[in-house]
mmCIF file of C-alpha atoms in Angstrom:
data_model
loop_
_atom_site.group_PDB
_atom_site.id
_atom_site.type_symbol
_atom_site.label_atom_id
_atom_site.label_comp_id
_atom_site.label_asym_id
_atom_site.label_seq_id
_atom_site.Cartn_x
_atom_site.Cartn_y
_atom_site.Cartn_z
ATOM 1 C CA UNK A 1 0.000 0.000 0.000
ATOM 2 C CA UNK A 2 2.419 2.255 0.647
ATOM 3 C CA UNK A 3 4.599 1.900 -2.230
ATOM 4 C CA UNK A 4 1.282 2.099 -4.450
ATOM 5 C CA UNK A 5 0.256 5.338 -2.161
ATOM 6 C CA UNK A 6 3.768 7.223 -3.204
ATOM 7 C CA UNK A 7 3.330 6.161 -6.744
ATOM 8 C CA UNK A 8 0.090 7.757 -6.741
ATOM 9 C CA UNK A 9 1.333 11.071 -4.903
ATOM 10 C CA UNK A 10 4.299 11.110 -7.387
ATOM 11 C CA UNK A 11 2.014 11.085 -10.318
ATOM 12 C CA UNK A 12 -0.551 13.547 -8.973
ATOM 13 C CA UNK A 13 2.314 16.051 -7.840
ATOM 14 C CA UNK A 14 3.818 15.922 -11.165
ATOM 15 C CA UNK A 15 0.371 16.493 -13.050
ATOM 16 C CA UNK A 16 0.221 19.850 -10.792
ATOM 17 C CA UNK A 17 3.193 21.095 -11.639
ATOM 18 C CA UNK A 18 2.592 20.846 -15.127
ATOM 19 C CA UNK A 19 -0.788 22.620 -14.662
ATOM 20 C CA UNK A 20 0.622 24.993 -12.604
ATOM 21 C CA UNK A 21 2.873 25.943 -15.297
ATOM 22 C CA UNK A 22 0.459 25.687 -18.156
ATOM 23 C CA UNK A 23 -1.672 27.813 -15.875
ATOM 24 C CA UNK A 24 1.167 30.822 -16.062
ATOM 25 C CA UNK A 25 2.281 30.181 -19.837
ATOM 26 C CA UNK A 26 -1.555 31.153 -20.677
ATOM 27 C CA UNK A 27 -1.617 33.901 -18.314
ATOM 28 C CA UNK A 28 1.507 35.576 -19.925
ATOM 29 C CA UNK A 29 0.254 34.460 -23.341
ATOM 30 C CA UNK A 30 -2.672 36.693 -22.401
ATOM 31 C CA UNK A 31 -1.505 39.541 -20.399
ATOM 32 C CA UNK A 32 1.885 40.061 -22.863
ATOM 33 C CA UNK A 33 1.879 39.064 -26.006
ATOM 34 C CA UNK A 34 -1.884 39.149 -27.435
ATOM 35 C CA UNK A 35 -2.082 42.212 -30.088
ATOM 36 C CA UNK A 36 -2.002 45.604 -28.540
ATOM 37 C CA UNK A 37 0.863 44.523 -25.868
ATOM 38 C CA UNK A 38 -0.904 46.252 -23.375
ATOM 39 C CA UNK A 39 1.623 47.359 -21.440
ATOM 40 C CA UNK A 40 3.545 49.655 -23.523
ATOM 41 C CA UNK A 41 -0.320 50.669 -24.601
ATOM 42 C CA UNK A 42 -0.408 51.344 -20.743
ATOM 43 C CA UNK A 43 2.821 53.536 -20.738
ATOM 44 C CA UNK A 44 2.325 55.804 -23.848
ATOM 45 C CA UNK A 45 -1.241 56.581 -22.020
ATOM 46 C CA UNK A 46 -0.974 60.536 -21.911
ATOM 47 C CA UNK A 47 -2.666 60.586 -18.618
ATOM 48 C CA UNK A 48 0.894 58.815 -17.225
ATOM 49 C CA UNK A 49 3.035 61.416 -18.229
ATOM 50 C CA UNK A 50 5.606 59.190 -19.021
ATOM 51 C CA UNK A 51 8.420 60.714 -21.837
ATOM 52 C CA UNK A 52 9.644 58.460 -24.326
ATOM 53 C CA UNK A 53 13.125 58.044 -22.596
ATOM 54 C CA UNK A 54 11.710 56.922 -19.679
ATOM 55 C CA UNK A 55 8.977 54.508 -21.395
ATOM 56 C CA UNK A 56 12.124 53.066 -23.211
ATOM 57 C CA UNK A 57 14.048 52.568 -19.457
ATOM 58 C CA UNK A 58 10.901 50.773 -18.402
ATOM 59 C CA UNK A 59 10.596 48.842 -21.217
ATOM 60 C CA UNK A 60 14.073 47.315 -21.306
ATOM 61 C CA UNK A 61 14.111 47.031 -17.488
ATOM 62 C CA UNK A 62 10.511 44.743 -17.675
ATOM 63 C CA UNK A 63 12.833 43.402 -20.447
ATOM 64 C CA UNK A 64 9.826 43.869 -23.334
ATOM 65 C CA UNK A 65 12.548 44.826 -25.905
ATOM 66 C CA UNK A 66 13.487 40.599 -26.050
ATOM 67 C CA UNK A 67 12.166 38.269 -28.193
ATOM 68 C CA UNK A 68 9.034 36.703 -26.984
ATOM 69 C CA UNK A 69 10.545 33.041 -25.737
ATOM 70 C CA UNK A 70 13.124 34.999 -23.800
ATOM 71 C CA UNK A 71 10.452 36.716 -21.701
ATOM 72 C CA UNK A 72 8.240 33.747 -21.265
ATOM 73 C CA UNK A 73 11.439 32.034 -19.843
ATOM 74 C CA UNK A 74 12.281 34.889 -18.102
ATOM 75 C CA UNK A 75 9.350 35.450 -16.660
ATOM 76 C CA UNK A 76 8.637 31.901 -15.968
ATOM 77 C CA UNK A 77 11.977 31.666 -14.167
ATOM 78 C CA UNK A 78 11.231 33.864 -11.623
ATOM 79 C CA UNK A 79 7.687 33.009 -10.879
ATOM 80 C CA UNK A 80 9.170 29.275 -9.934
ATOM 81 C CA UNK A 81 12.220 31.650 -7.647
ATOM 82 C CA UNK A 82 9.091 33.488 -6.141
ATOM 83 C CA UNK A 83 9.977 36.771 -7.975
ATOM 84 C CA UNK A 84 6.666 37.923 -9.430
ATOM 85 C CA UNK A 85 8.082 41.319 -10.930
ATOM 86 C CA UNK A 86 7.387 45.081 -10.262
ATOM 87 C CA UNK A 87 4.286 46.802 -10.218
ATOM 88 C CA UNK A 88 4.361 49.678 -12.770
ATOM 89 C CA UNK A 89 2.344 51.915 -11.280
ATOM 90 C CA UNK A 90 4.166 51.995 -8.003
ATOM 91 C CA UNK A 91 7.056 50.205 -8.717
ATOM 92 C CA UNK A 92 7.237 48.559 -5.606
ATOM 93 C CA UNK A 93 7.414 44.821 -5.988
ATOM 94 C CA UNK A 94 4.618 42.849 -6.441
ATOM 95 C CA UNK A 95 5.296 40.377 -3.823
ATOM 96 C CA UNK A 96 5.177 42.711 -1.452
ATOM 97 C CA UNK A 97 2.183 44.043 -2.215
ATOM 98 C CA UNK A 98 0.327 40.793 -1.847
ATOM 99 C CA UNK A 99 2.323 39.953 1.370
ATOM 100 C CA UNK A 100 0.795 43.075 2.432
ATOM 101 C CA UNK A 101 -3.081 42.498 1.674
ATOM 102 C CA UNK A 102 -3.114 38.346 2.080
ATOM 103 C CA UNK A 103 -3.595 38.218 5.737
ATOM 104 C CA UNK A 104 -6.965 39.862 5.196
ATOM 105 C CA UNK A 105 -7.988 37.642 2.705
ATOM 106 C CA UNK A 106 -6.622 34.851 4.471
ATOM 107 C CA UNK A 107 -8.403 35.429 7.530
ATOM 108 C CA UNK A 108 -12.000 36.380 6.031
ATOM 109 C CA UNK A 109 -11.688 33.111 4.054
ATOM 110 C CA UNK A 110 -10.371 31.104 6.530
ATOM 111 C CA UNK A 111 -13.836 32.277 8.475
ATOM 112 C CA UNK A 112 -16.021 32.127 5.861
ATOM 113 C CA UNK A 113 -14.454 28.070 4.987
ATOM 114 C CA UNK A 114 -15.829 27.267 9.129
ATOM 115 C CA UNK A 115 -18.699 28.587 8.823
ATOM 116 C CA UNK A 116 -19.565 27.050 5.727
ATOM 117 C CA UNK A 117 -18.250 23.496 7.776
ATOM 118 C CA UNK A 118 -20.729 24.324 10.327
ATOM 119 C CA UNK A 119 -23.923 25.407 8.441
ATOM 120 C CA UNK A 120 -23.405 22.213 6.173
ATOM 121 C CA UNK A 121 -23.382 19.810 8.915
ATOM 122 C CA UNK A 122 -26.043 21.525 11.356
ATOM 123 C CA UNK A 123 -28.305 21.401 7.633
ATOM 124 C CA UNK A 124 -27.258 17.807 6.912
ATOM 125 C CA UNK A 125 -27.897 16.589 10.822
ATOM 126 C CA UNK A 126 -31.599 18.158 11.135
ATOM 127 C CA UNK A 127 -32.190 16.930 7.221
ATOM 128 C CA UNK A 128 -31.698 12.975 9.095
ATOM 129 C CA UNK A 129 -32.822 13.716 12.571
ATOM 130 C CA UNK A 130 -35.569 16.190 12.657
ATOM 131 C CA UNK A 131 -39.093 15.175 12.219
ATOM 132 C CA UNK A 132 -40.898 16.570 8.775
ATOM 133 C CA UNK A 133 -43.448 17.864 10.781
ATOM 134 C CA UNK A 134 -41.221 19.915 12.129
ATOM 135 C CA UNK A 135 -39.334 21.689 9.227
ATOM 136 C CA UNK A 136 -37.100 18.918 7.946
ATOM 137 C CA UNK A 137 -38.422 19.697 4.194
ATOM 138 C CA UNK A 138 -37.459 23.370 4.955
ATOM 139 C CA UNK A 139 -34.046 22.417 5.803
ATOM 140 C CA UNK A 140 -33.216 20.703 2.436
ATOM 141 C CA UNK A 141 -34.635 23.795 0.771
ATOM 142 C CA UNK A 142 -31.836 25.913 2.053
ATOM 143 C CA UNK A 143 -28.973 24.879 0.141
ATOM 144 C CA UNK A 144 -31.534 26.053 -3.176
ATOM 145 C CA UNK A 145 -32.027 29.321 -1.087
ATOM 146 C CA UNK A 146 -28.180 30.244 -0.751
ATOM 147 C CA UNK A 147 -27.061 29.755 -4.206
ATOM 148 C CA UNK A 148 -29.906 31.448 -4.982
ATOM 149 C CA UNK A 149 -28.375 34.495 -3.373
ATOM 150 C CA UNK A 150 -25.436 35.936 -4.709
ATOM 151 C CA UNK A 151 -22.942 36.649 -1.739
ATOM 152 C CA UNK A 152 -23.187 41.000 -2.381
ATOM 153 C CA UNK A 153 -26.860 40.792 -1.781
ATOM 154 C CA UNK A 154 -26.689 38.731 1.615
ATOM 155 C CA UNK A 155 -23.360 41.400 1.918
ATOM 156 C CA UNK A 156 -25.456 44.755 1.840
ATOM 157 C CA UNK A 157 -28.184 42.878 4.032
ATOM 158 C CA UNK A 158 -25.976 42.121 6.622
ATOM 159 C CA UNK A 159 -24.411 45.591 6.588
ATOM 160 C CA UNK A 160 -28.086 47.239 6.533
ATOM 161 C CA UNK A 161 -29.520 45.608 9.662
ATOM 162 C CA UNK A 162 -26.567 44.701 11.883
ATOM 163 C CA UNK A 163 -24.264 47.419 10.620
ATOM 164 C CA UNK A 164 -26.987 50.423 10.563
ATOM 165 C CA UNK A 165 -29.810 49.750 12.090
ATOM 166 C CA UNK A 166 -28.404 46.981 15.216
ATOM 167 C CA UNK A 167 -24.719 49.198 14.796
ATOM 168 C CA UNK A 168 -23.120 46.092 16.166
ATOM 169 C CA UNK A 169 -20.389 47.117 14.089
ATOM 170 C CA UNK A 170 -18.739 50.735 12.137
ATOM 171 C CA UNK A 171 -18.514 50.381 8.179
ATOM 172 C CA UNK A 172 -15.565 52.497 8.818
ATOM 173 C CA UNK A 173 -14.175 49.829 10.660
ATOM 174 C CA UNK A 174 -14.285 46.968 7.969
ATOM 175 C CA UNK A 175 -11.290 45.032 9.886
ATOM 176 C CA UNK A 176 -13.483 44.610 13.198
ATOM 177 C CA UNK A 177 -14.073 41.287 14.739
ATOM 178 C CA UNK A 178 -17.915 41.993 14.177
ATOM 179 C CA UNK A 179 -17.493 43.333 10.372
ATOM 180 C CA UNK A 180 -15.445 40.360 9.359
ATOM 181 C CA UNK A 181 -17.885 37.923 11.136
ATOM 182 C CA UNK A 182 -20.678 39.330 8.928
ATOM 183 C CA UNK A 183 -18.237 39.443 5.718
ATOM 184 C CA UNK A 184 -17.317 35.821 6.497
ATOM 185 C CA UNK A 185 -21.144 35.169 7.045
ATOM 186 C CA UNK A 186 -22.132 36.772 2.989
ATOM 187 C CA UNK A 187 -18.891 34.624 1.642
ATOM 188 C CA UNK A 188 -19.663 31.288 3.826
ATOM 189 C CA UNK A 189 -23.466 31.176 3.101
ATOM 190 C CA UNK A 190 -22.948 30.051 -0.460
ATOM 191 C CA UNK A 191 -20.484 28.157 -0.398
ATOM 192 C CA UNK A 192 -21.919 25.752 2.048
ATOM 193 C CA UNK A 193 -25.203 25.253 -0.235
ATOM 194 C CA UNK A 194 -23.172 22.562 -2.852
ATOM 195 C CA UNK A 195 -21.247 21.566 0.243
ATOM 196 C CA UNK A 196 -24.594 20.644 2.034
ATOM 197 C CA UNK A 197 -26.246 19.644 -1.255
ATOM 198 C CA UNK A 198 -23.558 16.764 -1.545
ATOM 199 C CA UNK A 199 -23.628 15.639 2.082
ATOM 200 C CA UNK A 200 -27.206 15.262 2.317
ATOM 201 C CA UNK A 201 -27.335 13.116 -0.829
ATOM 202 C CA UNK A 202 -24.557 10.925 0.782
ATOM 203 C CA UNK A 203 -26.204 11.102 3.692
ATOM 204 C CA UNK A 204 -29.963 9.778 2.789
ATOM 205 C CA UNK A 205 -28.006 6.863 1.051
ATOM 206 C CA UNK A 206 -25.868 5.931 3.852
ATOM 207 C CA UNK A 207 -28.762 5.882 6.283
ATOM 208 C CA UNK A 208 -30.652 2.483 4.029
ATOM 209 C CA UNK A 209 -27.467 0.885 4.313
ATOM 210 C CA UNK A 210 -27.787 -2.290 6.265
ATOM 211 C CA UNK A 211 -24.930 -1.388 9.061
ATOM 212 C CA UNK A 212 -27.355 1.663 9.635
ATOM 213 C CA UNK A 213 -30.399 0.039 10.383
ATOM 214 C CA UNK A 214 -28.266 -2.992 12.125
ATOM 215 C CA UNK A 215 -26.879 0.354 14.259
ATOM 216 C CA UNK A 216 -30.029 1.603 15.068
ATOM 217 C CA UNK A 217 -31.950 -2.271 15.843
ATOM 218 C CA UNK A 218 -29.333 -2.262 19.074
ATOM 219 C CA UNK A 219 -30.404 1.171 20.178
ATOM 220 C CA UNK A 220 -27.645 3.542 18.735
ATOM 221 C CA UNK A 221 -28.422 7.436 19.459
ATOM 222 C CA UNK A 222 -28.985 9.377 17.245
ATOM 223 C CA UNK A 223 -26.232 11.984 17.606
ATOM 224 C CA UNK A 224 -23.745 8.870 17.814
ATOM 225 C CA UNK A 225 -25.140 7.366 14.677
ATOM 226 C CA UNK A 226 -24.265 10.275 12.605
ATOM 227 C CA UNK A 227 -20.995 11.029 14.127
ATOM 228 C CA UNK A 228 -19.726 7.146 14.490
ATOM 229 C CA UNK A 229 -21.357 5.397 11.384
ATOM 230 C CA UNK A 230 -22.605 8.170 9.067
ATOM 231 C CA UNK A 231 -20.741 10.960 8.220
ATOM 232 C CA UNK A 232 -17.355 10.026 7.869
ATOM 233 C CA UNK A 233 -18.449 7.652 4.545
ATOM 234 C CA UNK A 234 -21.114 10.533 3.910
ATOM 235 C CA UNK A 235 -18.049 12.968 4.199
ATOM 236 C CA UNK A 236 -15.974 11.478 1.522
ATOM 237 C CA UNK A 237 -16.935 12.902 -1.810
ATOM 238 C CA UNK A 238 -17.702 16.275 0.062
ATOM 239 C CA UNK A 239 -13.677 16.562 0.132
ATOM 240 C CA UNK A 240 -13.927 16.816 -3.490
ATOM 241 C CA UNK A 241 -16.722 19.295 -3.334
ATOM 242 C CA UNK A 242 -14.604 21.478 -0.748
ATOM 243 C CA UNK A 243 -11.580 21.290 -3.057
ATOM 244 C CA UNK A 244 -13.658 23.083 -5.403
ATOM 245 C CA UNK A 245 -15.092 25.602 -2.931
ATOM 246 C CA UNK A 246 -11.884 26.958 -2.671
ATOM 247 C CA UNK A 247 -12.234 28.652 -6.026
ATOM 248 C CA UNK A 248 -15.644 29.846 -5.331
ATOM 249 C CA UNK A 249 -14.055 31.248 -2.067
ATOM 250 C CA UNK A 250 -10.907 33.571 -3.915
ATOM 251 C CA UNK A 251 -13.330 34.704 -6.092
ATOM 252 C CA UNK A 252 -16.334 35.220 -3.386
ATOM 253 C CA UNK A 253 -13.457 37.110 -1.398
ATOM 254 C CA UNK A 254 -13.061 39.847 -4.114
ATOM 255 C CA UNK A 255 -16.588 40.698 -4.035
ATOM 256 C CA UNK A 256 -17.033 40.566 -0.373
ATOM 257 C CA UNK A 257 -14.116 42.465 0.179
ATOM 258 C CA UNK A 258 -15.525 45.706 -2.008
ATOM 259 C CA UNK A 259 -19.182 45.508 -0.430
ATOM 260 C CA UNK A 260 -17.324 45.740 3.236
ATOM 261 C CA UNK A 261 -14.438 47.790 2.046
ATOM 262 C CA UNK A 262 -11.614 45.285 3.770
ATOM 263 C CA UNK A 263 -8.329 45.713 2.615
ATOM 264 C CA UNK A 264 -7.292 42.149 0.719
ATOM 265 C CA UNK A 265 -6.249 40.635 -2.319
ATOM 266 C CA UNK A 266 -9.857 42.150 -3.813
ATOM 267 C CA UNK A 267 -9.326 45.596 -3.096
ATOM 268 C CA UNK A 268 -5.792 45.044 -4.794
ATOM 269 C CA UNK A 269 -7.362 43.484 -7.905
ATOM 270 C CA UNK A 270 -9.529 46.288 -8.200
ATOM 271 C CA UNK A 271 -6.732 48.903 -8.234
ATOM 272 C CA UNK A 272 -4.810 46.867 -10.492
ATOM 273 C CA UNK A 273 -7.598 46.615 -12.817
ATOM 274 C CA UNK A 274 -8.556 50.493 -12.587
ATOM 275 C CA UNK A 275 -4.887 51.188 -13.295
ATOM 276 C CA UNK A 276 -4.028 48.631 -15.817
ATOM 277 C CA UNK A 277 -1.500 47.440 -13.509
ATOM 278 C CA UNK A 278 -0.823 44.315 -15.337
ATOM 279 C CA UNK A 279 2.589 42.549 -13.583
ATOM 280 C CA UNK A 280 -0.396 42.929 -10.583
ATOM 281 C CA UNK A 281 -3.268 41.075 -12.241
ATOM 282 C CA UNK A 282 -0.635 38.619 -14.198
ATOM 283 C CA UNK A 283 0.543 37.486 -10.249
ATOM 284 C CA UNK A 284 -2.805 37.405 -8.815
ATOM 285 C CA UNK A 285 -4.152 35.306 -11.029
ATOM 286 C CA UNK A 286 -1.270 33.067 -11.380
ATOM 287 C CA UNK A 287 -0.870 32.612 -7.852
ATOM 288 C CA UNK A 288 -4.681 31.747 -7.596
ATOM 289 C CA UNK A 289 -4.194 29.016 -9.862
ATOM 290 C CA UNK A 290 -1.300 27.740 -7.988
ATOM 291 C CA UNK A 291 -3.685 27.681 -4.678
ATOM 292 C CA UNK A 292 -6.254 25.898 -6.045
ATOM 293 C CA UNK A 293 -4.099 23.334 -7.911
ATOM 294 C CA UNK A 294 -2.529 22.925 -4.531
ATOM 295 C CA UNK A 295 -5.915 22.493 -2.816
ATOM 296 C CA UNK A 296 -6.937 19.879 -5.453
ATOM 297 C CA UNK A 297 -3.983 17.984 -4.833
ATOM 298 C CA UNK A 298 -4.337 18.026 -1.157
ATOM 299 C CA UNK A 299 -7.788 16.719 -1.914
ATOM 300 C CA UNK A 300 -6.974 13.790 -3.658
ATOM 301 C CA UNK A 301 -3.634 12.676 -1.630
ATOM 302 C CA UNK A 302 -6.359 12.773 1.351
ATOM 303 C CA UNK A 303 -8.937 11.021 -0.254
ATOM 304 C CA UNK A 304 -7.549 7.446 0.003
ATOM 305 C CA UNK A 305 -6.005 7.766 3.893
ATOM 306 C CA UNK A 306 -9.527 8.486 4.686
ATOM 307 C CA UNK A 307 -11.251 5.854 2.021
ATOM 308 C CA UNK A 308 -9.930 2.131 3.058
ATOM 309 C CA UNK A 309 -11.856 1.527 0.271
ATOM 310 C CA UNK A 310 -9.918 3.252 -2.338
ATOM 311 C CA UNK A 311 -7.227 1.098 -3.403
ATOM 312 C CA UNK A 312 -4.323 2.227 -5.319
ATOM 313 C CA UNK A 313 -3.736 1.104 -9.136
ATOM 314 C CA UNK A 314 -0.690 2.150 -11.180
ATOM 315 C CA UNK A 315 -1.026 5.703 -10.263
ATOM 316 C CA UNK A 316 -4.821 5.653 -10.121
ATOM 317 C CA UNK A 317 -7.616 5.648 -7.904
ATOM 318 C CA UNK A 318 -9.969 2.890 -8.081
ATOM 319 C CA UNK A 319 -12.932 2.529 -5.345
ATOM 320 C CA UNK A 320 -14.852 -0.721 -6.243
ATOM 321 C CA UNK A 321 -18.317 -0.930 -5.750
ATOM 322 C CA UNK A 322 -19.643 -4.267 -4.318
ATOM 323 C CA UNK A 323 -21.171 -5.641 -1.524
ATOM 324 C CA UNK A 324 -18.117 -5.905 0.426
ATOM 325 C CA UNK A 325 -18.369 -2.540 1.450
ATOM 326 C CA UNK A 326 -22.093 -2.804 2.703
ATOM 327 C CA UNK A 327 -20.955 -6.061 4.677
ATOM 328 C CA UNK A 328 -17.404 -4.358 5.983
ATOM 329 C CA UNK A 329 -19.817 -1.073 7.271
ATOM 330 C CA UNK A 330 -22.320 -3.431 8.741
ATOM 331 C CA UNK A 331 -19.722 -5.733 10.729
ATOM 332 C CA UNK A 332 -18.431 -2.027 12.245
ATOM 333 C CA UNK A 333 -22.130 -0.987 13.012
ATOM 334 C CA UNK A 334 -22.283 -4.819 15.072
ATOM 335 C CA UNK A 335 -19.008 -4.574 16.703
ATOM 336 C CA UNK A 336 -19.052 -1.064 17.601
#
């Protein structure tokens, strides 16, 4: 197993790397050599008051004046060294300008990721547990409801009632422990809907499993049920769904940021964007690429520790599907 397990991580590694890569080479492809080449479109803007002396310093210092390989390998050279280039409006370098706004993105996702956790499994609990008289078809209408709801809406909701008319916290003050709890709130809301969505499904099929009703024939509570014999199998496929959250969350976090005016990676975007500042918005978006490659990868080096199930084929994942399983869950549910 464990010899097929680093195979597997080997492969999977080397298959992000590669994207990773790919993921820059289309971003330069984009950002610097598309007709137009935007950035010397950006420097002979009148508005910049830039003289052609100087545009010519900048250009050979970006090094534009090479041929085209030479500044996708340059460029790609230092994005794997970390270097991701100077910002030309400021000319400060870019990584420290993101250094300087990721904590608050960080932490407002970081929030937004636990309460998603939580609303998904308080949902997914009272969709098994609570009686439908008493709201349980309500509670699988809620993941519906919050991707219904685009995150800016539940944003300027929040802000209305518990900002200005509760004043439980300043708008002025968008870096409060109160303002990001609501931010984190208007970003966590919809990402938990597909979480939820996925763990209820699991979790109505787990519960007609034999082992389930063997667990419940010898008296089982309920809480202990779900925690013991049904979520962790129920769980499984939701780390896939979660891997994918993480996109919806870096680009959830740009919007939220602007509707609660935090300081972040958004805000920085937005600039970027208003200014043209395009080494900026080149980094950004390849280093968002590189985070949720990584997450991806994380995902599925996780899957089979937590799977004894999955079993581990020349690089690939197999799960089989056979009665074995059923049988394997129900001789847990007897011994347990």
């Amino acid at each position: 197993m464990r010899g097929a397990y680093l195979s597997y991580a080997a492969k999977r590694f080397a298959q992000a790397v590669v994207v990773i890569l790919l993921a820059y080479v289309f971003t330069f492809v984009v950002v610097s050599i598309l007709p137009g080449d935007p950035i010397t479109n950006v420097l002979r803007d009148p508005q910049n008051g830039f003289s052609e002396e100087q545009i010519r310093q900048i250009i050979a210092a970006q090094g534009l004046d090479r041929p085209i390989p030479v500044q996708l390998w340059t460029s790609l050279s230092n994005f794997v060294t970390g270097d991701l280039g100077l910002s030309m409006r400021s000319s400060r370098p870019v990584t420290t300008l993101i250094a300087e706004v990721l904590p608050s993105t960080l932490i407002l996702a970081s929030a937004a990721f636990a309460i998603a956790l939580l609303l998904a499994l308080t949902i997914a609990y009272g969709t098994q547990f609570v009686p439908k008289r008493f709201g349980q078809g309500l509670l699988r209408g809620f993941p519906s409801l919050f991707l219904s709801v685009p995150n800016f809406v539940i944003g300027l909701v929040l802000i209305h009632i518990f900002g200005f008319q509760l004043g439980l916290f300043r708008v002025i003050a968008p870096d409060s422990f109160w303002a990001t709890f609501f931010a984190a709130i208007a970003l966590g809301v919809p990402i938990s809907a597909r979480i939820t969505e996925v763990l209820i499904a699991n979790l109505d099929k787990e519960s007609e499993q034999e082992y389930a009703a063997v667990a419940r024939s010898r008296g089982l509570g309920q809480a202990r049920l779900f925690a013991r014999h049904l979520l962790k199998p129920s769980s499984l496929p939701v780390v896939t769904v979660i891997a994918l959250a993480i996109g919806e969350l870096l680009g959830g976090s740009l919007i939220t940021e602007t509707v609660f005016g935090r300081t972040g990676i958004g805000s920085l975007v937005q600039r970027s964007v208003s200014t043209q500042d395009l080494p900026v918005l080149q980094a950004v978006v390849s280093l968002a690429a590189v985070v949720f490659v990584l997450v991806n990868l994380i995902a599925d080096l996780v899957y089979p520790l937590l799977d004894p199930r999955v079993k581990l084929i020349g690089g690939r994942r197999v799960r089989p599907t056979t009665a074995d399983d059923s049988a394997t869950a129900t001789s847990a549910a007897v011994t347990s």
